[in-house]
Structure formats: structure tokens, C-alpha cells
PDB file of C-alpha atoms and ligand atoms in Angstrom:
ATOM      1  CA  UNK V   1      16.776  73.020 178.205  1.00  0.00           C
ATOM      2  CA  UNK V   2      16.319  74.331 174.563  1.00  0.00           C
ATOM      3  CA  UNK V   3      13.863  77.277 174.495  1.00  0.00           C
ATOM      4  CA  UNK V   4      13.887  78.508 171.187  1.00  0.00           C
ATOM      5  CA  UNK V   5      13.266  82.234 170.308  1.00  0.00           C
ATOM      6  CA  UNK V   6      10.940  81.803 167.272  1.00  0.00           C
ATOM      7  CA  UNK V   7       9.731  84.357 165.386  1.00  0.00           C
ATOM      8  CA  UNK V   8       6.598  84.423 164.529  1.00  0.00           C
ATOM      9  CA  UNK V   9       5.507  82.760 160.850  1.00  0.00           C
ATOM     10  CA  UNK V  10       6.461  84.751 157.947  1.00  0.00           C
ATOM     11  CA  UNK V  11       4.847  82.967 155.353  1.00  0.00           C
ATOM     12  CA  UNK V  12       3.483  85.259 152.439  1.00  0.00           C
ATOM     13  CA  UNK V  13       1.110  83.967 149.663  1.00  0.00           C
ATOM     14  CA  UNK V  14       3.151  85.794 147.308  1.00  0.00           C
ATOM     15  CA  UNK V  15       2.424  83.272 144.838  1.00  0.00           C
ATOM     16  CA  UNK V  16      -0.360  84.357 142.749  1.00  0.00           C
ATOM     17  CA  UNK V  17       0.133  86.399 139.493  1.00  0.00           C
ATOM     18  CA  UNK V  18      -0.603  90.152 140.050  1.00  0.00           C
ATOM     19  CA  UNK V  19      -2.012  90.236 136.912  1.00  0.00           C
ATOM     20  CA  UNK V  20      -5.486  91.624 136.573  1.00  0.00           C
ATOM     21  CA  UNK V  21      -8.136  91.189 133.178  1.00  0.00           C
ATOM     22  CA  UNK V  22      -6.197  93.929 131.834  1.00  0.00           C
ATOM     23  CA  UNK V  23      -3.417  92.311 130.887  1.00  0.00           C
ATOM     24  CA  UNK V  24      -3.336  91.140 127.442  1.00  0.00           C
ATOM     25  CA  UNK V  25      -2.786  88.146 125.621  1.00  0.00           C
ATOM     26  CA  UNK V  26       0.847  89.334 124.750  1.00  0.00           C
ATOM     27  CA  UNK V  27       1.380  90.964 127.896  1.00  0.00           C
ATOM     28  CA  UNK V  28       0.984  87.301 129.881  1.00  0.00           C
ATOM     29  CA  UNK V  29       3.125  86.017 127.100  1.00  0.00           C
ATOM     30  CA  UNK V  30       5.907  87.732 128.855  1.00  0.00           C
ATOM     31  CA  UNK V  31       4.177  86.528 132.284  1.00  0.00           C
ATOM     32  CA  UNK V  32       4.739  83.650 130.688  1.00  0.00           C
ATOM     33  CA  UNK V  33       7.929  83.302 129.261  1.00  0.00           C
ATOM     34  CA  UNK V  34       9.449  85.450 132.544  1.00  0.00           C
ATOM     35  CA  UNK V  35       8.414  81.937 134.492  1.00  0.00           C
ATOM     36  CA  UNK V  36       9.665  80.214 131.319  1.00  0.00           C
ATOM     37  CA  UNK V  37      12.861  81.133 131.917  1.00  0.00           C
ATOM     38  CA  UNK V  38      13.301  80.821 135.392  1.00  0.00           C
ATOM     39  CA  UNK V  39      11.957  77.124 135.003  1.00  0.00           C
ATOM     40  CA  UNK V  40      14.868  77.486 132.694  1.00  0.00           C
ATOM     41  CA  UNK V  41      17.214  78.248 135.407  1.00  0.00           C
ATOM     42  CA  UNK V  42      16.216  76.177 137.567  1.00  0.00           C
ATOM     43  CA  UNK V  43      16.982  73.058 135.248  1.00  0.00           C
ATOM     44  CA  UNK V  44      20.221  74.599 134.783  1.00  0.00           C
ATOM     45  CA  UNK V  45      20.851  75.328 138.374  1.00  0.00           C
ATOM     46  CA  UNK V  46      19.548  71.520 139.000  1.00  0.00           C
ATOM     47  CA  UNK V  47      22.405  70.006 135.631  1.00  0.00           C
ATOM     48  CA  UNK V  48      24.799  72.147 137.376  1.00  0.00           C
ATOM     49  CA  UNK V  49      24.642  71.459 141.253  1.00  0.00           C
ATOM     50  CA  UNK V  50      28.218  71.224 142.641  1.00  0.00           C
ATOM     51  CA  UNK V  51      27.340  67.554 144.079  1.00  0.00           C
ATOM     52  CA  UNK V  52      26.801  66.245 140.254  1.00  0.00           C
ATOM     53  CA  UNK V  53      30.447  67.649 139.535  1.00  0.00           C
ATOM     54  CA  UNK V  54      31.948  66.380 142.427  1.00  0.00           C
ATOM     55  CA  UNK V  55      30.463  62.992 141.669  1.00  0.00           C
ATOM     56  CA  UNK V  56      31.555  62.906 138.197  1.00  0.00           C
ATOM     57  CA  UNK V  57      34.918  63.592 139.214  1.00  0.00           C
ATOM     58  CA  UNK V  58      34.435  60.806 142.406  1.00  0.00           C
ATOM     59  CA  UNK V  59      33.125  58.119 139.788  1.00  0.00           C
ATOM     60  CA  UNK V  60      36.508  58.508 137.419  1.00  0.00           C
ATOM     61  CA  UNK V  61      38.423  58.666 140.138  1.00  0.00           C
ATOM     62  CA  UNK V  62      37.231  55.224 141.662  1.00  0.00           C
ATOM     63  CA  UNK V  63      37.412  53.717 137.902  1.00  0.00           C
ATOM     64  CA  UNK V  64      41.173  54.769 137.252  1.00  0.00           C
ATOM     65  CA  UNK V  65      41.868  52.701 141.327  1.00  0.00           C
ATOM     66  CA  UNK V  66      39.394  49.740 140.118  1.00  0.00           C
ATOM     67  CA  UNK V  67      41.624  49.352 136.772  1.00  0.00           C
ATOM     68  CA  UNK V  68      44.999  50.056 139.148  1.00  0.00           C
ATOM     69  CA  UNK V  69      43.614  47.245 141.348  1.00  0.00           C
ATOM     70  CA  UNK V  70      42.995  44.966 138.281  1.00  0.00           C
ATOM     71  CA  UNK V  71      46.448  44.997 137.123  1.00  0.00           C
ATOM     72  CA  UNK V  72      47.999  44.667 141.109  1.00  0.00           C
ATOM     73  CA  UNK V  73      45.531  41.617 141.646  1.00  0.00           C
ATOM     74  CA  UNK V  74      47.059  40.079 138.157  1.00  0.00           C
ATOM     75  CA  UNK V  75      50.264  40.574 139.780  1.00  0.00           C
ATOM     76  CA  UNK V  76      49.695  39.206 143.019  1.00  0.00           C
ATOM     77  CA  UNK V  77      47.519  36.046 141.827  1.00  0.00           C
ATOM     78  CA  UNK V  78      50.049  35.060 139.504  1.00  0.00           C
ATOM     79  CA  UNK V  79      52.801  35.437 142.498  1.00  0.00           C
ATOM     80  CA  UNK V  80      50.098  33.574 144.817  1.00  0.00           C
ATOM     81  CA  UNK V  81      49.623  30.737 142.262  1.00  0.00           C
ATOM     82  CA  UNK V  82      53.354  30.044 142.297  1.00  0.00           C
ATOM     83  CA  UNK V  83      53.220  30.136 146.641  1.00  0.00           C
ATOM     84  CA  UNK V  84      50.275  27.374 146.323  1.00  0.00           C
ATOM     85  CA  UNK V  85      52.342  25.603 143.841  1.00  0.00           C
ATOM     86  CA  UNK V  86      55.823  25.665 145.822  1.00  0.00           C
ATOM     87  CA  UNK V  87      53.895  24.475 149.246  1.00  0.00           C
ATOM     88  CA  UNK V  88      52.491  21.661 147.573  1.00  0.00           C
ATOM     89  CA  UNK V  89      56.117  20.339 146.487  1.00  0.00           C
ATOM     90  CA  UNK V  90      57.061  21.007 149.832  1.00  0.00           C
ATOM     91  CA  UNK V  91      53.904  18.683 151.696  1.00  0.00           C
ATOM     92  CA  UNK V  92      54.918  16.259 148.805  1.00  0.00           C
ATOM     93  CA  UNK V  93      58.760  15.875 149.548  1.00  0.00           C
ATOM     94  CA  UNK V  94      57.938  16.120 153.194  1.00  0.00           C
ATOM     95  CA  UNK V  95      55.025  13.217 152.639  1.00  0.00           C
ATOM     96  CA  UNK V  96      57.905  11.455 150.615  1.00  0.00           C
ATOM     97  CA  UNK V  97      60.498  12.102 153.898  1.00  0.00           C
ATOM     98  CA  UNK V  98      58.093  11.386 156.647  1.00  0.00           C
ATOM     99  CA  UNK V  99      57.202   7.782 154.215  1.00  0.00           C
ATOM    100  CA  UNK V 100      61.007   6.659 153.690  1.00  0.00           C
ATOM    101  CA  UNK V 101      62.264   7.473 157.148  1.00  0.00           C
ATOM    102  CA  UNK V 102      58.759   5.357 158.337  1.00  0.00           C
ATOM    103  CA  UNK V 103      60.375   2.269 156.396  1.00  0.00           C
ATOM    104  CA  UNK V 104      63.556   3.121 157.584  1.00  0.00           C
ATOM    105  CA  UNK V 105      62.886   3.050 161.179  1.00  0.00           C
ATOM    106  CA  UNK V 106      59.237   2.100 162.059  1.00  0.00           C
ATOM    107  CA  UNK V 107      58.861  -1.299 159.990  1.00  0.00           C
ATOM    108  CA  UNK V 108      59.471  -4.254 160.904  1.00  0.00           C
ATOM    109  CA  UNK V 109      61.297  -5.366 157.649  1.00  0.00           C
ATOM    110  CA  UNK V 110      64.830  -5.786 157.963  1.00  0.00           C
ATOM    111  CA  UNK V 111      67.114  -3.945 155.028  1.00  0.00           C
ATOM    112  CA  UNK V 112      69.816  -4.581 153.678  1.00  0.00           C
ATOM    113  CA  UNK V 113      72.554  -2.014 154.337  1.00  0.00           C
ATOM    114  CA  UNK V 114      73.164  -0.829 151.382  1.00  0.00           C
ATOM    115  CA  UNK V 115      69.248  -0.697 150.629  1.00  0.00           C
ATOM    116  CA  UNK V 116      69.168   1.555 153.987  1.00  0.00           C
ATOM    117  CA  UNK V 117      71.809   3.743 152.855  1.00  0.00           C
ATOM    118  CA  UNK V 118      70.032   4.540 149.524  1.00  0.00           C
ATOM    119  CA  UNK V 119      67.120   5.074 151.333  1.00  0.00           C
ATOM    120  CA  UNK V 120      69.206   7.887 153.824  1.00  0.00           C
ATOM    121  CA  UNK V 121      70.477   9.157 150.293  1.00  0.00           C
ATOM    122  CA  UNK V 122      67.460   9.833 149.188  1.00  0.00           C
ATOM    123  CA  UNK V 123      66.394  11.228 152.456  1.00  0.00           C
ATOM    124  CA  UNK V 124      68.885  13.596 152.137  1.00  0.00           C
ATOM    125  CA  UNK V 125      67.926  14.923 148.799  1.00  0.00           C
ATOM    126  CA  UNK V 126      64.320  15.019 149.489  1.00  0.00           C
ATOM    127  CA  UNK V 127      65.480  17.483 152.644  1.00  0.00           C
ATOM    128  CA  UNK V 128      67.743  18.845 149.986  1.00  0.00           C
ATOM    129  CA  UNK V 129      65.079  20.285 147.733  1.00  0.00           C
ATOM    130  CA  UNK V 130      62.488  20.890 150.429  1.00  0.00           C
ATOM    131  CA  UNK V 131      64.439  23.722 151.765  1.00  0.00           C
ATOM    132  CA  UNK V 132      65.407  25.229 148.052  1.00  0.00           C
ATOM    133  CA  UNK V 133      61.929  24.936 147.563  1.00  0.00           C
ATOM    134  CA  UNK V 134      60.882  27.391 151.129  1.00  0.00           C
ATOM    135  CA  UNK V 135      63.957  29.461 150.183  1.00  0.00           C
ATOM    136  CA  UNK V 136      61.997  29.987 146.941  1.00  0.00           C
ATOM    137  CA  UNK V 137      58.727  30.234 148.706  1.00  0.00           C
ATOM    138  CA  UNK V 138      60.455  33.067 151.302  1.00  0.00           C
ATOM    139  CA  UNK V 139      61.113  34.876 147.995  1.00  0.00           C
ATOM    140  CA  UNK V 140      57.736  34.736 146.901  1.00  0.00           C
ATOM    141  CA  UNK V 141      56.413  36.025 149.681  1.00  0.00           C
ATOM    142  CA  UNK V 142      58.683  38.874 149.960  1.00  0.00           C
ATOM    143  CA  UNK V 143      57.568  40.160 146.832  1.00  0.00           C
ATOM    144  CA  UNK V 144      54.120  39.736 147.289  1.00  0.00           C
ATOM    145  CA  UNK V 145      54.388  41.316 151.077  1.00  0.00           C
ATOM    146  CA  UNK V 146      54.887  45.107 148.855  1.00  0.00           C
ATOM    147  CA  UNK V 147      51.778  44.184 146.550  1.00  0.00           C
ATOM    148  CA  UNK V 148      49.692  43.204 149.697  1.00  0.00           C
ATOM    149  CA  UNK V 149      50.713  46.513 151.110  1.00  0.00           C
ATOM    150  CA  UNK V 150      49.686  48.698 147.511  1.00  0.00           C
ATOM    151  CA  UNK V 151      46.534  46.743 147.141  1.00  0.00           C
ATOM    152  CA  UNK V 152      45.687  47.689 150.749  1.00  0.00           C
ATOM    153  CA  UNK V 153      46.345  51.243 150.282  1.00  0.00           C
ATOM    154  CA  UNK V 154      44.213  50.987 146.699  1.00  0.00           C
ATOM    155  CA  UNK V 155      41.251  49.433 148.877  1.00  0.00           C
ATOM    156  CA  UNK V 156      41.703  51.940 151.384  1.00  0.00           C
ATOM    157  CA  UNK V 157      41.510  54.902 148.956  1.00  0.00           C
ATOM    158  CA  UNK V 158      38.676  53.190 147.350  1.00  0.00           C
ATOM    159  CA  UNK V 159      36.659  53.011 150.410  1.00  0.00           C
ATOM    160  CA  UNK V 160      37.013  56.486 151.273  1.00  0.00           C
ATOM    161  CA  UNK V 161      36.294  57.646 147.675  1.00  0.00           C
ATOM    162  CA  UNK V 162      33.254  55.887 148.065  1.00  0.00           C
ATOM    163  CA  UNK V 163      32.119  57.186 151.784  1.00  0.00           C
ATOM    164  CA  UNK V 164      32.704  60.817 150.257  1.00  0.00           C
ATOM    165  CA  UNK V 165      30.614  59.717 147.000  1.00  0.00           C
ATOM    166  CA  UNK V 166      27.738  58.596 149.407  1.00  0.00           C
ATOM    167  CA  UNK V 167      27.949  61.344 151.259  1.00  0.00           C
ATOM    168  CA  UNK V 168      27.746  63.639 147.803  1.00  0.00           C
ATOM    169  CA  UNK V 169      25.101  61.619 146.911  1.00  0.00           C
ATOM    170  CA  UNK V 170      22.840  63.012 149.811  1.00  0.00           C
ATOM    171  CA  UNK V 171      24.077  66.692 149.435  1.00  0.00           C
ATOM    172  CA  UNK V 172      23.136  66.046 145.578  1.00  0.00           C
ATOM    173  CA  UNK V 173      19.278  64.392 146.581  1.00  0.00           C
ATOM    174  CA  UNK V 174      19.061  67.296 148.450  1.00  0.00           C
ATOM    175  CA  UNK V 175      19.979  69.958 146.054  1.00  0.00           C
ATOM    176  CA  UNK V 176      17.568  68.275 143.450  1.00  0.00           C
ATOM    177  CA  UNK V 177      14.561  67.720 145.927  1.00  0.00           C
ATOM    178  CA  UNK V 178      15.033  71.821 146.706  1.00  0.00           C
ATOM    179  CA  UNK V 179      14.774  72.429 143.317  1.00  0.00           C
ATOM    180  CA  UNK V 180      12.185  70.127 141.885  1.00  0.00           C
ATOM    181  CA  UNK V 181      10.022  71.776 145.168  1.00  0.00           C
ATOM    182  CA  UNK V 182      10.337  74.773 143.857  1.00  0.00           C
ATOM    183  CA  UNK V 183      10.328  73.690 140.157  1.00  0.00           C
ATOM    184  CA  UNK V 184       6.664  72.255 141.043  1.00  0.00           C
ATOM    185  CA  UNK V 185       5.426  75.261 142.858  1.00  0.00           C
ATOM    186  CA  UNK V 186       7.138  77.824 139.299  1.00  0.00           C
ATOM    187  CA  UNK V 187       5.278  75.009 136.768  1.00  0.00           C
ATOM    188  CA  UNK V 188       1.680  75.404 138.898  1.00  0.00           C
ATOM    189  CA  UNK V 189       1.452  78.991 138.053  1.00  0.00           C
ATOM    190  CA  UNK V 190       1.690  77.776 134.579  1.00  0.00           C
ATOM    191  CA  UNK V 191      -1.633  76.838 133.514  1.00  0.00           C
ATOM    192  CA  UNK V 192      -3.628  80.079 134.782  1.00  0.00           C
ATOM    193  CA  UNK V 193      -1.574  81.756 132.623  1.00  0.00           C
ATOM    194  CA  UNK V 194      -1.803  79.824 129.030  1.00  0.00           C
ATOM    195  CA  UNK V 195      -5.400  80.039 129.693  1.00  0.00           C
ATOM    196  CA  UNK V 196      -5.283  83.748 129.053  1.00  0.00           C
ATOM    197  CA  UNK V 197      -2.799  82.999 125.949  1.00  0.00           C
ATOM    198  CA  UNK V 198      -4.405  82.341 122.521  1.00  0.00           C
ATOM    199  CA  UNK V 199      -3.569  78.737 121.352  1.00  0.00           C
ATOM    200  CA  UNK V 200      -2.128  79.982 117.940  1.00  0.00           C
ATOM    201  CA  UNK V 201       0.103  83.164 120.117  1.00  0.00           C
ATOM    202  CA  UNK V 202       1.268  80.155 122.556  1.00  0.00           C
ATOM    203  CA  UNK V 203       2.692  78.012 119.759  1.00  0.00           C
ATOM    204  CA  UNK V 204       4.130  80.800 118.457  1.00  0.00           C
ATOM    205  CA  UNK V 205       5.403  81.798 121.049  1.00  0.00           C
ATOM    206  CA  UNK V 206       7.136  78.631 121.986  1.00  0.00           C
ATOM    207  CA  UNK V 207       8.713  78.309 118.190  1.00  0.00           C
ATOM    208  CA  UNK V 208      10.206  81.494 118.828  1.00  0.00           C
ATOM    209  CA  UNK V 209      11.959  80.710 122.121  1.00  0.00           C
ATOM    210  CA  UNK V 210      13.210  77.723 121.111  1.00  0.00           C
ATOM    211  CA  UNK V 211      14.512  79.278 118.333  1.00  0.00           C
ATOM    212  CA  UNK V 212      16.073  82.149 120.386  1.00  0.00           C
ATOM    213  CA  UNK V 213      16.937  79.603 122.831  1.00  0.00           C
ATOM    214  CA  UNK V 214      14.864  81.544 125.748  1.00  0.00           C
ATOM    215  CA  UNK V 215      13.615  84.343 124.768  1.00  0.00           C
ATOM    216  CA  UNK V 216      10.964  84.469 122.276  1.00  0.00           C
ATOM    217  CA  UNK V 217       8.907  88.091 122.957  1.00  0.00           C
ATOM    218  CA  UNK V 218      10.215  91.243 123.631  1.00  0.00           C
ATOM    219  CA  UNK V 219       9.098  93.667 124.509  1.00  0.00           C
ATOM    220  CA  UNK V 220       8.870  97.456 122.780  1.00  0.00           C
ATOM    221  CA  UNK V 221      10.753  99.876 124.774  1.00  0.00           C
ATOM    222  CA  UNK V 222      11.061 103.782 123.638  1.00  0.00           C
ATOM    223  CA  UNK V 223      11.419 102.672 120.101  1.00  0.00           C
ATOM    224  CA  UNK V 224      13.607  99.481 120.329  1.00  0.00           C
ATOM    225  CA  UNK V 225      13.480  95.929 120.484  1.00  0.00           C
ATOM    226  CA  UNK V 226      14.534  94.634 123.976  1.00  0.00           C
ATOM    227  CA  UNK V 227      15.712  91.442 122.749  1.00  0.00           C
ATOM    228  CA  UNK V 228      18.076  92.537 120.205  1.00  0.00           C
ATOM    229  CA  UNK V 229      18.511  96.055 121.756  1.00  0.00           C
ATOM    230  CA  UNK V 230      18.232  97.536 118.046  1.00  0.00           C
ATOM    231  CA  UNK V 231      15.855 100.383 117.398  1.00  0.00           C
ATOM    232  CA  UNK V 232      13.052 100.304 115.231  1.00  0.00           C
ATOM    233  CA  UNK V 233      12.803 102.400 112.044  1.00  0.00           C
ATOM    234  CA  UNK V 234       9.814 105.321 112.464  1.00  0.00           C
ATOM    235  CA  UNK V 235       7.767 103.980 109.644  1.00  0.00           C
ATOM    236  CA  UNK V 236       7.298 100.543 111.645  1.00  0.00           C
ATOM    237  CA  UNK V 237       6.969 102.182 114.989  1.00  0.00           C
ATOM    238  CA  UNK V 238       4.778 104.100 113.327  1.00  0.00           C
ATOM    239  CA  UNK V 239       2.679 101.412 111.637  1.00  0.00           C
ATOM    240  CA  UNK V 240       2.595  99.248 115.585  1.00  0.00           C
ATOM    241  CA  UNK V 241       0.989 102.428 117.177  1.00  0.00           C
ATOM    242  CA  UNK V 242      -2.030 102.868 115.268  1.00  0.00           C
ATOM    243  CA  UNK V 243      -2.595  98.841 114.780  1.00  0.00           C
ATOM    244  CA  UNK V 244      -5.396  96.876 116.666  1.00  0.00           C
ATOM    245  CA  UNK V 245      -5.100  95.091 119.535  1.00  0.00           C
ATOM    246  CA  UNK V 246      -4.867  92.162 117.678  1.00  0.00           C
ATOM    247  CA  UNK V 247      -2.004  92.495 115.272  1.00  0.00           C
ATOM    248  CA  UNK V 248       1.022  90.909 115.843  1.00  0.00           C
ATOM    249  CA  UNK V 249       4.673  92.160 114.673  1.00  0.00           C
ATOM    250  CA  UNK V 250       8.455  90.604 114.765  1.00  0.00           C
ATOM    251  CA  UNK V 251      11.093  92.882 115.390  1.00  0.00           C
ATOM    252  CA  UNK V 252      12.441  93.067 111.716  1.00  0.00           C
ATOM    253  CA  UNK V 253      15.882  92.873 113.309  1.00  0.00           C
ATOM    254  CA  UNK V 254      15.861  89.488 115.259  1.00  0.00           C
ATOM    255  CA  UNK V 255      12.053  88.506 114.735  1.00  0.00           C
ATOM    256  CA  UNK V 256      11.299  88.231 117.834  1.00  0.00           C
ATOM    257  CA  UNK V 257       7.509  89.021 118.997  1.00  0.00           C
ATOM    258  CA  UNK V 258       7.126  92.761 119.905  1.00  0.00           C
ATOM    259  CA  UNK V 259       4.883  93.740 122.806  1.00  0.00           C
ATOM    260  CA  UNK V 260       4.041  97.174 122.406  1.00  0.00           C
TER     261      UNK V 260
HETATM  262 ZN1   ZN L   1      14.821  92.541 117.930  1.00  0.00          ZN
END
């Protein structure tokens, strides 16, 4: 009997945004673009899930047997064409035997001797050429016997290559349902926030990180610009301190948005 120890829930509702009215406009731009970016990494954690890899490498690997296979199935039907072709000549000179030998022995017509002997001739060479003709088959079929065997190890590969690809396949679904969860839950706490961001500061701010390729705002720390890590002449400094609320400066470095 299974009597599990579990501990009691631990499920916070650490989800909502500590933010108070306080924060400003450019202070929930960093809200935002902090959530920006990890929806960032989570796309890039979701592109880059071992499974995808594993798969890619599965998929070339199963194309470079399946063009193998072509080229041993070329061989082998050409071999088995010339097997079908050799055992009909066979069933015809054996049709051809089993027909003389009937007029030779089963019929009621009398021959002439020397029309029998022709007849026993030809038997002969019929017989003759049947058994050139299944030596030729035997050799046929001793060179397909290696291609049968290569073709059954391709198929065999094959198989297993694609058993492991299914079962990468799951391990991938997984991966991406775990992220697209949490992908949904990051992108809800989305909205709240742009609501508090001017429309004009949002499309700003969204020119800038695509520009910077993530990160768009920065913010002012003792005197320099964390985004380009470059400190900020006095004058400038200077001139953000005693501006309104409302002003907005680039870093003259990189020119990204400054949060004072
Ligand atoms: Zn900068």
C-alpha cells in the first residue's frame, strides 16, 4: 500500500506585480521590458530545447539510410528482375520437356525412330539449358542473399531511428507545453502593465529594444548608463536632475532610454 507523505500545498500567488501607483511610467517600462526579456528567454529556451536538436540530427540521419536504401533496392530489383526472368526460361524449357517426353511416351502415335531420337535430342538439350539456366539462377541468388541481409540491417536501423525520434518527439511536446504554460502565465502580466505605460513611451520603447535587440531602457545608476556601462558627462547628469517628471533622455552614448 502506497501512503504518500505529502506536504502540505505550497502554492504562493507570487504572481502579481509589486508595483504600487508610485511607480512611474518609465519605471514600469523596465517592469516591462524585465518580463520582455524573460518572454525573450523563454522563446529561446523553447528554439533551443535539446529534443529539437536531437530531432534535427534523427531526421538527417533517417534521410542519409532512406537514400542508402534507394540505391540497395536499385540493386536488388535489378538482380530480382533477372531471378523472375531466369525462372520463367526454366518453367518454359521444363513446359517444353514435360510436352516432348508426353509425345514421346504418352501418345498414341507411333514415330518413326529417327523422329523419336530427335525428339530425345532435343530432350536432352532442353535439360541441357534448364540446369545452366538454375546454375545462373543459384548465382543470382547468392548475390542478392548479401543485399537482402544490408537492406535488413538499413530497415532495422531505420526503425529504431524512428522509435527514438517518437520518443523525442514526446520529450520535445513536453518541453514546449512547459514553456508555452509558463509563457502564458509571463504574457498575462503584460497588459496591467502597458496600461500604466504612455502609448507614445511604449512605442518607443519597443523601437528601442528592437533596435538594441532586448534592451531598450536603462536605467541611471550613480552617474552611468546601465546599458552601455559608460558614464554620463556632469553637464547632462546635471541637466536629468532638475528636469520634470516628464522629460525623457537617451543615454548620448548608446541612446538608450535613461530612467533616472
Ligand atoms: Zn548608454
Amino acid at each position: 500500500m502506497v501512503s504518500p507523505l505529502d506536504a502540505p500545498g505550497t502554492s504562493s500567488s507570487a504572481g502579481e506585480a509589486p508595483a504600487g501607483p508610485a511607480r512611474s511610467p518609465l519605471e514600469r517600462l523596465l517592469d516591462l521590458q524585465e518580463l520582455d526579456l524573460e518572454l525573450d528567454r523563454l522563446a529561446h529556451r523553447r528554439a533551443h530545447l535539446p529534443a529539437r536538436a536531437e530531432l534535427a540530427r534523427l531526421r538527417e540521419q533517417v534521410a542519409r539510410l532512406d537514400s542508402e536504401r534507394a540505391s540497395v533496392d536499385k540493386r536488388r530489383s535489378g538482380l530480382a528482375n533477372r531471378q523472375a526472368e531466369l525462372e520463367r526460361s526454366i518453367e518454359e524449357a521444363t513446359e517444353r520437356i514435360h510436352t516432348i517426353e508426353k509425345r514421346l511416351y504418352h501418345s498414341d502415335t507411333a514415330y518413326a525412330f529417327r523422329d523419336q531420337q530427335a525428339m530425345a535430342e532435343e530432350v536432352k538439350a532442353l535439360e541441357r539449358r534448364r540446369s545452366e539456366l538454375e546454375d545462373q539462377e543459384i548465382e543470382v541468388m547468392e548475390e542478392l542473399e548479401p543485399i537482402d541481409k544490408e537492406m535488413a540491417a538499413i530497415e532495422a536501423r531505420r526503425s529504431e531511428l524512428v522509435a527514438t525520434g517518437g520518443g523525442q518527439m514526446e520529450v520535445l511536446g513536453r518541453g514546449e507545453r512547459e514553456i508555452d504554460a509558463e509563457v502564458a502565465q509571463q504574457a498575462a502580466q503584460r497588459a496591467p502593465i502597458v496600461a500604466d505605460v504612455p502609448e507614445k513611451l511604449e512605442s518607443e520603447y519597443e523601437r528601442l529594444r528592437t533596435k538594441f535587440g532586448g534592451v531598450g531602457v536603462a536605467r541611471l545608476v550613480k552617474g552611468s548608463c546601465s546599458g552601455c556601462h559608460l558614464v554620463l558627462p556632469a553637464t547632462e547628469l546635471d541637466r536629468i536632475r532638475h528636469a520634470g517628471h516628464e522629460a525623457l533622455f537617451h543615454c548620448d552614448q548608446c541612446g538608450r532610454l535613461l530612467v533616472p
